[in-house]
PDB file of C-alpha atoms in Angstrom:
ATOM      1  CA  UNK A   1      57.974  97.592 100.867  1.00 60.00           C
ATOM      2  CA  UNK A   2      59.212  98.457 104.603  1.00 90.00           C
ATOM      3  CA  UNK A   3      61.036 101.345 105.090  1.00 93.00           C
ATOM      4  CA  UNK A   4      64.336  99.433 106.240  1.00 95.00           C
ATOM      5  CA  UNK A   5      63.683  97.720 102.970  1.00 96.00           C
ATOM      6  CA  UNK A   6      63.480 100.913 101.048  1.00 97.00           C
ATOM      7  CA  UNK A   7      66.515 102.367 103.210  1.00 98.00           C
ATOM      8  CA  UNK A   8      68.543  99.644 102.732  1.00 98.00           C
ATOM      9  CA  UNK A   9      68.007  99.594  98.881  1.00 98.00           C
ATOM     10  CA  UNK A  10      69.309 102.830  99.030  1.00 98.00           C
ATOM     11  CA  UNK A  11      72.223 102.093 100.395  1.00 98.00           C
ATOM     12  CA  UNK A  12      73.212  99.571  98.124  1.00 98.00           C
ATOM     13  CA  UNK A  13      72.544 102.425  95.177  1.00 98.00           C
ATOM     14  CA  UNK A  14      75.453 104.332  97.462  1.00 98.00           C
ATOM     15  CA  UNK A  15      77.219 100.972  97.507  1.00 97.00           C
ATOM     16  CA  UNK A  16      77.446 100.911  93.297  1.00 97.00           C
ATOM     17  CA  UNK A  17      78.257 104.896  93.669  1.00 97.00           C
ATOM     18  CA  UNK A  18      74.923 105.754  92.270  1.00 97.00           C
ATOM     19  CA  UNK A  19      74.666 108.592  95.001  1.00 97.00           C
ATOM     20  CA  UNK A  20      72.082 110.793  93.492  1.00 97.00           C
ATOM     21  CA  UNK A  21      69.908 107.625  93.013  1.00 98.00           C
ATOM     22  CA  UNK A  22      70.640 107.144  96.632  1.00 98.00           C
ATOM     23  CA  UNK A  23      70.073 110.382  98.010  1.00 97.00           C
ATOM     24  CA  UNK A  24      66.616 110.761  96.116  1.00 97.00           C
ATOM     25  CA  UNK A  25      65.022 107.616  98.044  1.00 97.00           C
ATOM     26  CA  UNK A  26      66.834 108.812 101.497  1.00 98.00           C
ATOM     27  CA  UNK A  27      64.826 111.984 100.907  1.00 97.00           C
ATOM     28  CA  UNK A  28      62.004 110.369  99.987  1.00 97.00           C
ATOM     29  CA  UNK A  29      62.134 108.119 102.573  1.00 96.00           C
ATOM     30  CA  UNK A  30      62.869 110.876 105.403  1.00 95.00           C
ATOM     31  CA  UNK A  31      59.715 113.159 104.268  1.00 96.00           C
ATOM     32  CA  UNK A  32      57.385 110.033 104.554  1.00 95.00           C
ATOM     33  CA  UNK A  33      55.612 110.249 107.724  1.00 94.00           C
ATOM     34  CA  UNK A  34      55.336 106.986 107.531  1.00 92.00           C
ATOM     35  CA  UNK A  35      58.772 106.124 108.143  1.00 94.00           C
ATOM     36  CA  UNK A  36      60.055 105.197 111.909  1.00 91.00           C
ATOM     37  CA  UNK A  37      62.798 107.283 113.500  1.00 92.00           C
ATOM     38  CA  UNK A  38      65.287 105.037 113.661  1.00 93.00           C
ATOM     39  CA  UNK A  39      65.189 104.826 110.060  1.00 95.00           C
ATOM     40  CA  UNK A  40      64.932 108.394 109.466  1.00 96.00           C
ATOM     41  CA  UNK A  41      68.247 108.333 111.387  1.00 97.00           C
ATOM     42  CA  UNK A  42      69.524 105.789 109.827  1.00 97.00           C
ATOM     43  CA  UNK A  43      68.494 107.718 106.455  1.00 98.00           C
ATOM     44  CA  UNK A  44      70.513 110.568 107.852  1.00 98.00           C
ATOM     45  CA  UNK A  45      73.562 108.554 108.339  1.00 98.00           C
ATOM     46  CA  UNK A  46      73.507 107.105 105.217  1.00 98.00           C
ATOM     47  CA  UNK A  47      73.206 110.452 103.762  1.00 97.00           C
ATOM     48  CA  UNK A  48      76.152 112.056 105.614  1.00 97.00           C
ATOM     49  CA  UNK A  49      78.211 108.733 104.553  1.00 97.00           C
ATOM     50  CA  UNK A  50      77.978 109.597 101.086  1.00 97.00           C
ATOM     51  CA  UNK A  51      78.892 113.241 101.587  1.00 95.00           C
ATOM     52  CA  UNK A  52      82.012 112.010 103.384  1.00 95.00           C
ATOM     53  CA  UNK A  53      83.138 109.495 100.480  1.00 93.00           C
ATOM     54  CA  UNK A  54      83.067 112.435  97.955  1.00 91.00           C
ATOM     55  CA  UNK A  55      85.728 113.902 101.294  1.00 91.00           C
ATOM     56  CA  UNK A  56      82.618 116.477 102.515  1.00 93.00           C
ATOM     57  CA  UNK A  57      83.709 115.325 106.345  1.00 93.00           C
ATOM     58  CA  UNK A  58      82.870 119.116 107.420  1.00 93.00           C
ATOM     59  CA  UNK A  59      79.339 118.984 105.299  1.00 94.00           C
ATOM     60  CA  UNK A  60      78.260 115.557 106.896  1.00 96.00           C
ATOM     61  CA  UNK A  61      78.138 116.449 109.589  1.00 97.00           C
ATOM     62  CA  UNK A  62      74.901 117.854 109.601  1.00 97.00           C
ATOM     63  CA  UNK A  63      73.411 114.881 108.406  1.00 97.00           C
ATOM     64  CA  UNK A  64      75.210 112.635 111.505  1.00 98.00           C
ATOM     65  CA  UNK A  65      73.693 114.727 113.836  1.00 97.00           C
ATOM     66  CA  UNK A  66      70.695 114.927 112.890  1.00 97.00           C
ATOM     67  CA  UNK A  67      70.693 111.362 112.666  1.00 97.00           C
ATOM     68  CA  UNK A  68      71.630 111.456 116.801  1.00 97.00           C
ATOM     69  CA  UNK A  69      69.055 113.761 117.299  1.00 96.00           C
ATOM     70  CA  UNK A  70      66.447 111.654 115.683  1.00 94.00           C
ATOM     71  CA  UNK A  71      66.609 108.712 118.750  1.00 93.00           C
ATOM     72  CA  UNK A  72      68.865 110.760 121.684  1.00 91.00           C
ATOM     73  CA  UNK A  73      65.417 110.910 123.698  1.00 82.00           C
ATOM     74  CA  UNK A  74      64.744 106.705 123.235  1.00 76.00           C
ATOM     75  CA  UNK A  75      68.412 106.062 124.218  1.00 76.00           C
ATOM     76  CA  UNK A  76      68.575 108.687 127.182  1.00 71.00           C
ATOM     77  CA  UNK A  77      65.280 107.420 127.923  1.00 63.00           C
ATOM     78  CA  UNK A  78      65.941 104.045 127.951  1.00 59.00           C
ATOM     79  CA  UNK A  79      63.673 103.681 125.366  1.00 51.00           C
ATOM     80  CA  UNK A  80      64.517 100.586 123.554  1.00 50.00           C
ATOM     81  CA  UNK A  81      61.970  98.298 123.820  1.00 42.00           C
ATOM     82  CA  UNK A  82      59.471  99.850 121.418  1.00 39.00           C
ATOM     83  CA  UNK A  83      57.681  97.697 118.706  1.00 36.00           C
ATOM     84  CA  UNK A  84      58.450  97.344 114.799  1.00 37.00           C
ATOM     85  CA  UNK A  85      61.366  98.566 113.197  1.00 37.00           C
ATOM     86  CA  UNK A  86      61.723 101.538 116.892  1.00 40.00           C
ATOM     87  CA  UNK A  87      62.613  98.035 118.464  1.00 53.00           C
ATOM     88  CA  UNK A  88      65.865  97.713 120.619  1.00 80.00           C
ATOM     89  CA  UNK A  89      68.035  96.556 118.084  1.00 89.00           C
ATOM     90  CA  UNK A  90      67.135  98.794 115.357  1.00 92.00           C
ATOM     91  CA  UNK A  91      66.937 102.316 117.499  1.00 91.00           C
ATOM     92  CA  UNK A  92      70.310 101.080 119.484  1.00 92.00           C
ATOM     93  CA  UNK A  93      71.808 101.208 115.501  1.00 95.00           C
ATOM     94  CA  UNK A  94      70.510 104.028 114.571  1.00 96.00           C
ATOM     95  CA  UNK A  95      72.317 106.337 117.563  1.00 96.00           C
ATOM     96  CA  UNK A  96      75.483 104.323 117.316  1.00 96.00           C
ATOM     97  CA  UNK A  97      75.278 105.122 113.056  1.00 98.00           C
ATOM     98  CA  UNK A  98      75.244 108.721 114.166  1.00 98.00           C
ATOM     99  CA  UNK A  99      78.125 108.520 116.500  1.00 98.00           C
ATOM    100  CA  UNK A 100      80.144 106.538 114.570  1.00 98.00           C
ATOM    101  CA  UNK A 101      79.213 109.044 111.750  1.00 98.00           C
ATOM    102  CA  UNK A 102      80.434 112.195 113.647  1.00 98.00           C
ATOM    103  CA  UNK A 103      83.646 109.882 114.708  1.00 98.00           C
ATOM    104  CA  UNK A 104      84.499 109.584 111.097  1.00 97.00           C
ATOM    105  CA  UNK A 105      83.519 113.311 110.347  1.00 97.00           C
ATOM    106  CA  UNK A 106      85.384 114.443 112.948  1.00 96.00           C
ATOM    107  CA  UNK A 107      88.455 112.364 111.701  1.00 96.00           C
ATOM    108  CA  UNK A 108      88.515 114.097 108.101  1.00 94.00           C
ATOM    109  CA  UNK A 109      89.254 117.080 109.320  1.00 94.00           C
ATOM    110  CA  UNK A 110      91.567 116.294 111.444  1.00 94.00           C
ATOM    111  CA  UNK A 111      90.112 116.678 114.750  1.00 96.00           C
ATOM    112  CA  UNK A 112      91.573 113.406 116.440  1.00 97.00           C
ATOM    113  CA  UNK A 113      90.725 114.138 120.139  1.00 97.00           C
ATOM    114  CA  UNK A 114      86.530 114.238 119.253  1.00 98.00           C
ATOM    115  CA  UNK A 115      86.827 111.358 116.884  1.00 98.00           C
ATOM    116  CA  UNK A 116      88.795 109.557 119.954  1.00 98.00           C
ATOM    117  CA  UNK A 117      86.026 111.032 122.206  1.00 98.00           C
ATOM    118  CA  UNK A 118      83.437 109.955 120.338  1.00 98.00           C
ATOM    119  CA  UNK A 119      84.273 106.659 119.521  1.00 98.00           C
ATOM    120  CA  UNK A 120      84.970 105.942 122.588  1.00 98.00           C
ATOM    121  CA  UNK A 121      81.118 106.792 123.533  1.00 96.00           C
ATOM    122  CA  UNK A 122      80.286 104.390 120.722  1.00 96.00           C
ATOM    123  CA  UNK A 123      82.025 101.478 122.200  1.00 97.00           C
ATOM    124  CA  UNK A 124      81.237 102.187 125.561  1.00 94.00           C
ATOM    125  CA  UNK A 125      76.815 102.011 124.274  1.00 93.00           C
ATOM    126  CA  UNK A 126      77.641  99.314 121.784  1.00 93.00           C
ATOM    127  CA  UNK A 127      79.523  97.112 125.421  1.00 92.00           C
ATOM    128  CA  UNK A 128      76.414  98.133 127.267  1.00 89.00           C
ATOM    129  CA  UNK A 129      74.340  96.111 124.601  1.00 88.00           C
ATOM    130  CA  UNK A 130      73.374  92.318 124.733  1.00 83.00           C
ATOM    131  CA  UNK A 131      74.295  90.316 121.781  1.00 80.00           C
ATOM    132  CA  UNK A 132      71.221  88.840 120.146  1.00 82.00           C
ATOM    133  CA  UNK A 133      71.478  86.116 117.540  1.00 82.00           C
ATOM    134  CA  UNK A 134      68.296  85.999 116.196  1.00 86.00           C
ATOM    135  CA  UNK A 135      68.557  90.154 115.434  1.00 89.00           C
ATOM    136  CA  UNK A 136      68.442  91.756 111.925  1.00 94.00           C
ATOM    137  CA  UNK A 137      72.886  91.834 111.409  1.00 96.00           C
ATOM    138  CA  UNK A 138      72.346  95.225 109.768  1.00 97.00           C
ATOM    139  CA  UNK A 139      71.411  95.956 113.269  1.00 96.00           C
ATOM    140  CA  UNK A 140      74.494  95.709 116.085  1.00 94.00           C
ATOM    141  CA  UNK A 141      76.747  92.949 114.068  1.00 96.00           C
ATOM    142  CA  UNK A 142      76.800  96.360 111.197  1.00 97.00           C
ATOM    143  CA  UNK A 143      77.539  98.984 113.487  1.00 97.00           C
ATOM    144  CA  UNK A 144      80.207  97.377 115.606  1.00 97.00           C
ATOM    145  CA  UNK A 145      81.990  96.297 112.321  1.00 98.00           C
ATOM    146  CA  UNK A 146      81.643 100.604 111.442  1.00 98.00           C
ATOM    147  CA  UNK A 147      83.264 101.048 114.982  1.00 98.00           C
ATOM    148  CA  UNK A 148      86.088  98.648 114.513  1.00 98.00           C
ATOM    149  CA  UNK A 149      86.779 100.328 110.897  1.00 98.00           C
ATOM    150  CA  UNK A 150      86.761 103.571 111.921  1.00 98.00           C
ATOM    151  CA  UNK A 151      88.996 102.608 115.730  1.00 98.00           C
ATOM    152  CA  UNK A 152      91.157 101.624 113.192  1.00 98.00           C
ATOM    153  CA  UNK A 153      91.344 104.545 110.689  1.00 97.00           C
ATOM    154  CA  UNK A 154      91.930 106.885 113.294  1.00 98.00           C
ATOM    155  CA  UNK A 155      94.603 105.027 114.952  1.00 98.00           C
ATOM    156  CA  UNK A 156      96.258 104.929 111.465  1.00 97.00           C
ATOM    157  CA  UNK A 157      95.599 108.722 110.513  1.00 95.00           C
ATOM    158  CA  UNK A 158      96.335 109.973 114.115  1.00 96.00           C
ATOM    159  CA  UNK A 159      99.929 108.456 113.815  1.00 96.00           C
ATOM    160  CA  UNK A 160      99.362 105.100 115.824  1.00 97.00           C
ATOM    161  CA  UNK A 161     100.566 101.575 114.083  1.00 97.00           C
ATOM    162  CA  UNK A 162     100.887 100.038 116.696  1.00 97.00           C
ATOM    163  CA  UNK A 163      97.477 100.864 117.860  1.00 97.00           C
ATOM    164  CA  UNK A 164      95.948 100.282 114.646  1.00 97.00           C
ATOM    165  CA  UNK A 165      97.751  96.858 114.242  1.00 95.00           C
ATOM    166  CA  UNK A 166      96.268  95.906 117.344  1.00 95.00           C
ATOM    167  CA  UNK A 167      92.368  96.156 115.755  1.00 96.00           C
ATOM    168  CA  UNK A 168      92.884  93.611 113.032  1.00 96.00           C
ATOM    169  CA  UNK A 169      92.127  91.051 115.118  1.00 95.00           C
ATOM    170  CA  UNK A 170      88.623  92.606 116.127  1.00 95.00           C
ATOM    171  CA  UNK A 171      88.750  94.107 112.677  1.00 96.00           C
ATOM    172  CA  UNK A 172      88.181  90.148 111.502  1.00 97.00           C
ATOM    173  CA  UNK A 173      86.215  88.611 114.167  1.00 97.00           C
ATOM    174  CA  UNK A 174      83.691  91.658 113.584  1.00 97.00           C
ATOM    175  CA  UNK A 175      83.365  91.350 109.456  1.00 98.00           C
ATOM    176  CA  UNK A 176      83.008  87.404 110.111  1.00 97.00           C
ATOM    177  CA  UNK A 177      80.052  88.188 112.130  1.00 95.00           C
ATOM    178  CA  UNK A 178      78.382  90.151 108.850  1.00 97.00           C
ATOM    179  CA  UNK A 179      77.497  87.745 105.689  1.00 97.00           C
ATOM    180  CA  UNK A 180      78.008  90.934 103.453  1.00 97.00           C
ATOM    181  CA  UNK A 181      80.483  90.488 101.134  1.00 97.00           C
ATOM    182  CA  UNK A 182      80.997  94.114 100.455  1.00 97.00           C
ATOM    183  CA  UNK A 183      81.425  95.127 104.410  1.00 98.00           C
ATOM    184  CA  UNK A 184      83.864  92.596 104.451  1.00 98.00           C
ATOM    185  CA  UNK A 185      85.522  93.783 101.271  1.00 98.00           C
ATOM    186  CA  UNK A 186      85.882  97.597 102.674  1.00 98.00           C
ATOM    187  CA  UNK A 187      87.649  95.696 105.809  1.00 98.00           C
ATOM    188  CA  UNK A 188      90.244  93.838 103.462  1.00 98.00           C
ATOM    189  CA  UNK A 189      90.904  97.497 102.438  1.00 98.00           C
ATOM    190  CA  UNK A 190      91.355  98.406 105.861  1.00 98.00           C
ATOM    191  CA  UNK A 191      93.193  95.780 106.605  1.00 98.00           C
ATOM    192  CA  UNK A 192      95.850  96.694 103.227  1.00 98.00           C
ATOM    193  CA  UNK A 193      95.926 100.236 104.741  1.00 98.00           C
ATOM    194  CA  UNK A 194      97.390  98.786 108.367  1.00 98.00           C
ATOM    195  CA  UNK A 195      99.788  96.514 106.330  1.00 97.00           C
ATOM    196  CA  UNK A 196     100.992  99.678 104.324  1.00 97.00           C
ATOM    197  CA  UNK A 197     101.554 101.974 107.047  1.00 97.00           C
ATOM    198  CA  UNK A 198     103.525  98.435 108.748  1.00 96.00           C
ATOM    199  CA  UNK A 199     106.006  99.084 105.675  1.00 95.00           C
ATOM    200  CA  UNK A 200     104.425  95.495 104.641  1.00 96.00           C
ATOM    201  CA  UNK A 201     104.520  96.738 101.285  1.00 95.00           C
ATOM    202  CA  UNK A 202     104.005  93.017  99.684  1.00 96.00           C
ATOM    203  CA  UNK A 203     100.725  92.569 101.898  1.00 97.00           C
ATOM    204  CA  UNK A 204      99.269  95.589 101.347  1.00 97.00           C
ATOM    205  CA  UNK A 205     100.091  95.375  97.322  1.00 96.00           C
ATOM    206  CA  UNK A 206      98.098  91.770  97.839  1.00 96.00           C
ATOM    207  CA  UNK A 207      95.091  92.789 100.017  1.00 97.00           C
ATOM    208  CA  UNK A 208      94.471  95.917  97.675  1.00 97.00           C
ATOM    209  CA  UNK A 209      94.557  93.450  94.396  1.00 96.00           C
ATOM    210  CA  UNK A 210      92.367  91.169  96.077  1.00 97.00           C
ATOM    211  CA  UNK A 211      89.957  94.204  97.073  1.00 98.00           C
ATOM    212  CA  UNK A 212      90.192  95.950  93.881  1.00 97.00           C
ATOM    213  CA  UNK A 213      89.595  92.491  92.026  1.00 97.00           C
ATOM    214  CA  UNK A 214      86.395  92.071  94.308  1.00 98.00           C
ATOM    215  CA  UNK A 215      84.894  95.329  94.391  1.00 98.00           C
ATOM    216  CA  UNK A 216      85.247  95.246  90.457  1.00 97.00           C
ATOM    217  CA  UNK A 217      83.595  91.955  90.816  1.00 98.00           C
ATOM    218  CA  UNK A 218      80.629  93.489  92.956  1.00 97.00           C
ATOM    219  CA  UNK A 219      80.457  96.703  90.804  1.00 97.00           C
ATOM    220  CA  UNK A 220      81.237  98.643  94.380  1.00 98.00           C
ATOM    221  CA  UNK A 221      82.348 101.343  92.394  1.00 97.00           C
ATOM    222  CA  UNK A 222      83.825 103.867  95.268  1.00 97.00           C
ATOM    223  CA  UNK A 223      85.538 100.957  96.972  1.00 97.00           C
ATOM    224  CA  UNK A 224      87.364  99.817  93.465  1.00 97.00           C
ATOM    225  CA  UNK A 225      88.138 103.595  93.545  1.00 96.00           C
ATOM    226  CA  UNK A 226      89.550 103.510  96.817  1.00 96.00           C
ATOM    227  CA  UNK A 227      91.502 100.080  95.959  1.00 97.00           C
ATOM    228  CA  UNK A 228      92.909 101.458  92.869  1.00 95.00           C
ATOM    229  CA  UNK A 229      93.491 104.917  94.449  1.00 94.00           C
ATOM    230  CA  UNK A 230      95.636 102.591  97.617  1.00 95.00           C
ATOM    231  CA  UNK A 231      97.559 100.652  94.293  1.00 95.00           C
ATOM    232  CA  UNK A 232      98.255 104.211  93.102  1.00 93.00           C
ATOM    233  CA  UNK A 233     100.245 104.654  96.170  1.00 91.00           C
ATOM    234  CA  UNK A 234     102.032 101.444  96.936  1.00 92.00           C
ATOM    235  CA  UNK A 235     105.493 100.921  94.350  1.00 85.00           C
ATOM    236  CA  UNK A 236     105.639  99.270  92.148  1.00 80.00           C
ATOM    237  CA  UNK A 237     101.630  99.958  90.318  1.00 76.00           C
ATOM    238  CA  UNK A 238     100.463  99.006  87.081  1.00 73.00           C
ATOM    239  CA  UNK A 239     100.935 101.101  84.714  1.00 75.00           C
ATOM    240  CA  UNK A 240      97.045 101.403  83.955  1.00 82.00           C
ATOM    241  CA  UNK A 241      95.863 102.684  87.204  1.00 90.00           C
ATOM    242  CA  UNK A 242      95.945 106.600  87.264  1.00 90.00           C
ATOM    243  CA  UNK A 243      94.039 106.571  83.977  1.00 92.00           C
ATOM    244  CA  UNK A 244      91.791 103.728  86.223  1.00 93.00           C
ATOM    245  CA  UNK A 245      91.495 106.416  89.348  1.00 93.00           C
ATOM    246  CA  UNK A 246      90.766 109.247  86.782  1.00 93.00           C
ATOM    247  CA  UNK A 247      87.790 107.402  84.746  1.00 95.00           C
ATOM    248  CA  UNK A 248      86.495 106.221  88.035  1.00 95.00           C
ATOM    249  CA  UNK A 249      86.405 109.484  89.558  1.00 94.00           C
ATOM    250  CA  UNK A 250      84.785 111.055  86.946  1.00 95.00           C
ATOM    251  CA  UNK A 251      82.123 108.405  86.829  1.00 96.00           C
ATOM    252  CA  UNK A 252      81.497 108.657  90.737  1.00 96.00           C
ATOM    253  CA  UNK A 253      80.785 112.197  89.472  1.00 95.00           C
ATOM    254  CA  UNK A 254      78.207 111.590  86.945  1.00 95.00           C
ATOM    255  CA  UNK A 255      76.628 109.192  89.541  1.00 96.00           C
ATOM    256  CA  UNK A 256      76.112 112.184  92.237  1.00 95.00           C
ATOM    257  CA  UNK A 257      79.312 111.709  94.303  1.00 93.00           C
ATOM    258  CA  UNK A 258      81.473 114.777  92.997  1.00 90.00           C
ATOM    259  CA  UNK A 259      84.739 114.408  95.128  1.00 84.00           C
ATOM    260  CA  UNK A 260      86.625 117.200  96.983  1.00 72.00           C
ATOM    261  CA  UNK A 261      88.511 119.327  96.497  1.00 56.00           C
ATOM    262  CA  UNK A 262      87.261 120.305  92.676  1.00 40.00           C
ATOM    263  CA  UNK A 263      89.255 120.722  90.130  1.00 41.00           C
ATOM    264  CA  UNK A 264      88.629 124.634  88.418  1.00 42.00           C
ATOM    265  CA  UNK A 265      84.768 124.908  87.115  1.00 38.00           C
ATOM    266  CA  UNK A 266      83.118 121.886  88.510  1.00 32.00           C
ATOM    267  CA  UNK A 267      80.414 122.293  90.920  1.00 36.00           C
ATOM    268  CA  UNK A 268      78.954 119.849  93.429  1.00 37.00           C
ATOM    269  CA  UNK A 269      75.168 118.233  92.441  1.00 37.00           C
ATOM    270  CA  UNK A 270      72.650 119.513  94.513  1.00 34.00           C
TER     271      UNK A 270
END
């Protein structure tokens, strides 16, 4: 087994919300020598993704930056034309994972200007890049979908429809350019949340249905949380779904992705 085959097996364990599963093959994975660094980076960013879903934006961001850290000197270097899984496409994900990490990071708590800032430094990298069609998609055609979601979550949370309204159209083109169902799931979710804030109540009601039906369908546990947790918000919701949010949340738990904030006496897995 490669070790983009082993890291990308653990993100589809964070996928189905089995984070502790996850987190024990990233860790394994990252204290194999072995392993290349780019995908000790992108181990890193996976790692600080799941801390974020559980809303540990402040925590994650140790493992984002590390992930940067892991291939600054092959991208200030120029060094992207290595062999093996270092090669250009996989090394050029691996720093735009981190920076679109610390984007998102930065965006949970709040900071808008450095997730603007650094988003902005993603897109202007990812722009610099050549398209290639016979790369790896979980390469460039993964990370410039990650941009356009996150563009468009910070438009939203930072206040600008209009703005965010603007990125469905790239929203689209860039999940059509990924054959996973799930990334293009989370962007149908997106996509509800610009239709909600557009006081297109009837859209959004029907793009979270259709994600929470799908994510069910994929057992993509912490996006049918997030679908029924957007339902929970958007009049008029079943009756069904807080007890639905609840159960799921506690499952998440079980699975190693305790969210924040805590209700009195839990504790975070280690």
């Amino acid at each position: 087994m490669t070790d983009v085959t082993r890291w990308w097996a653990a993100v589809e364990l964070g996928a189905r919300g089995r984070a502790a599963a996850a987190r024990t093959e990233l860790n394994a994975l990252d204290a194999d020598p072995g392993t290349a660094p780019a995908v000790r980076s992108l181990a890193h960013s996976t790692r600080g993704s799941l801390t974020r879903q559980a809303g540990g934006h402040a925590v994650a961001r140790a493992a984002d930056g590390a992930a940067c850290a892991l291939v600054a000197t092959a991208v200030r270097d120029g060094g992207l034309a290595g062999r093996g899984w270092t090669s250009a496409p996989w090394t050029a994900a691996a720093w735009a994972d981190g920076l679109i990490g610390l984007a998102a990071d930065a965006l949970g708590i709040g900071d808008f200007r450095a997730a603007d800032t650094l988003l902005g430094r993603t897109e202007s990298f990812l722009d610099s890049l050549a398209d290639d069609p016979a790369a790896d998609w979980r390469t460039l055609a993964r990370v410039r979908l990650r941009a356009a979601w996150v563009r468009t979550e910070w438009a939203l949370y930072s206040g600008r429809i209009a703005a965010a309204h603007a990125q469905t159209g790239r929203l689209q083109s860039a999940a059509a350019a990924v054959p996973s169902q799930r990334h293009r799931l989370k962007t149908t979710l997106i996509l509800a949340a610009v239709a909600a804030a557009s006081d297109k109540t009837g859209d959004a009601v029907a793009l979270a249905e259709d994600s929470r039906r799908r994510a069910a369908a994929q057992g993509a546990l912490p996006l049918l949380w997030a679908a029924e947790s957007m339902l929970m918000s958007l009049p008029p919701y079943p009756q069904d779904i807080a007890s639905d949010v609840r159960r799921l949340r506690d499952e998440l738990a079980l699975r190693g992705m305790p969210f924040a904030p805590l209700r009195p006496g839990e504790r975070h897995g280690r």
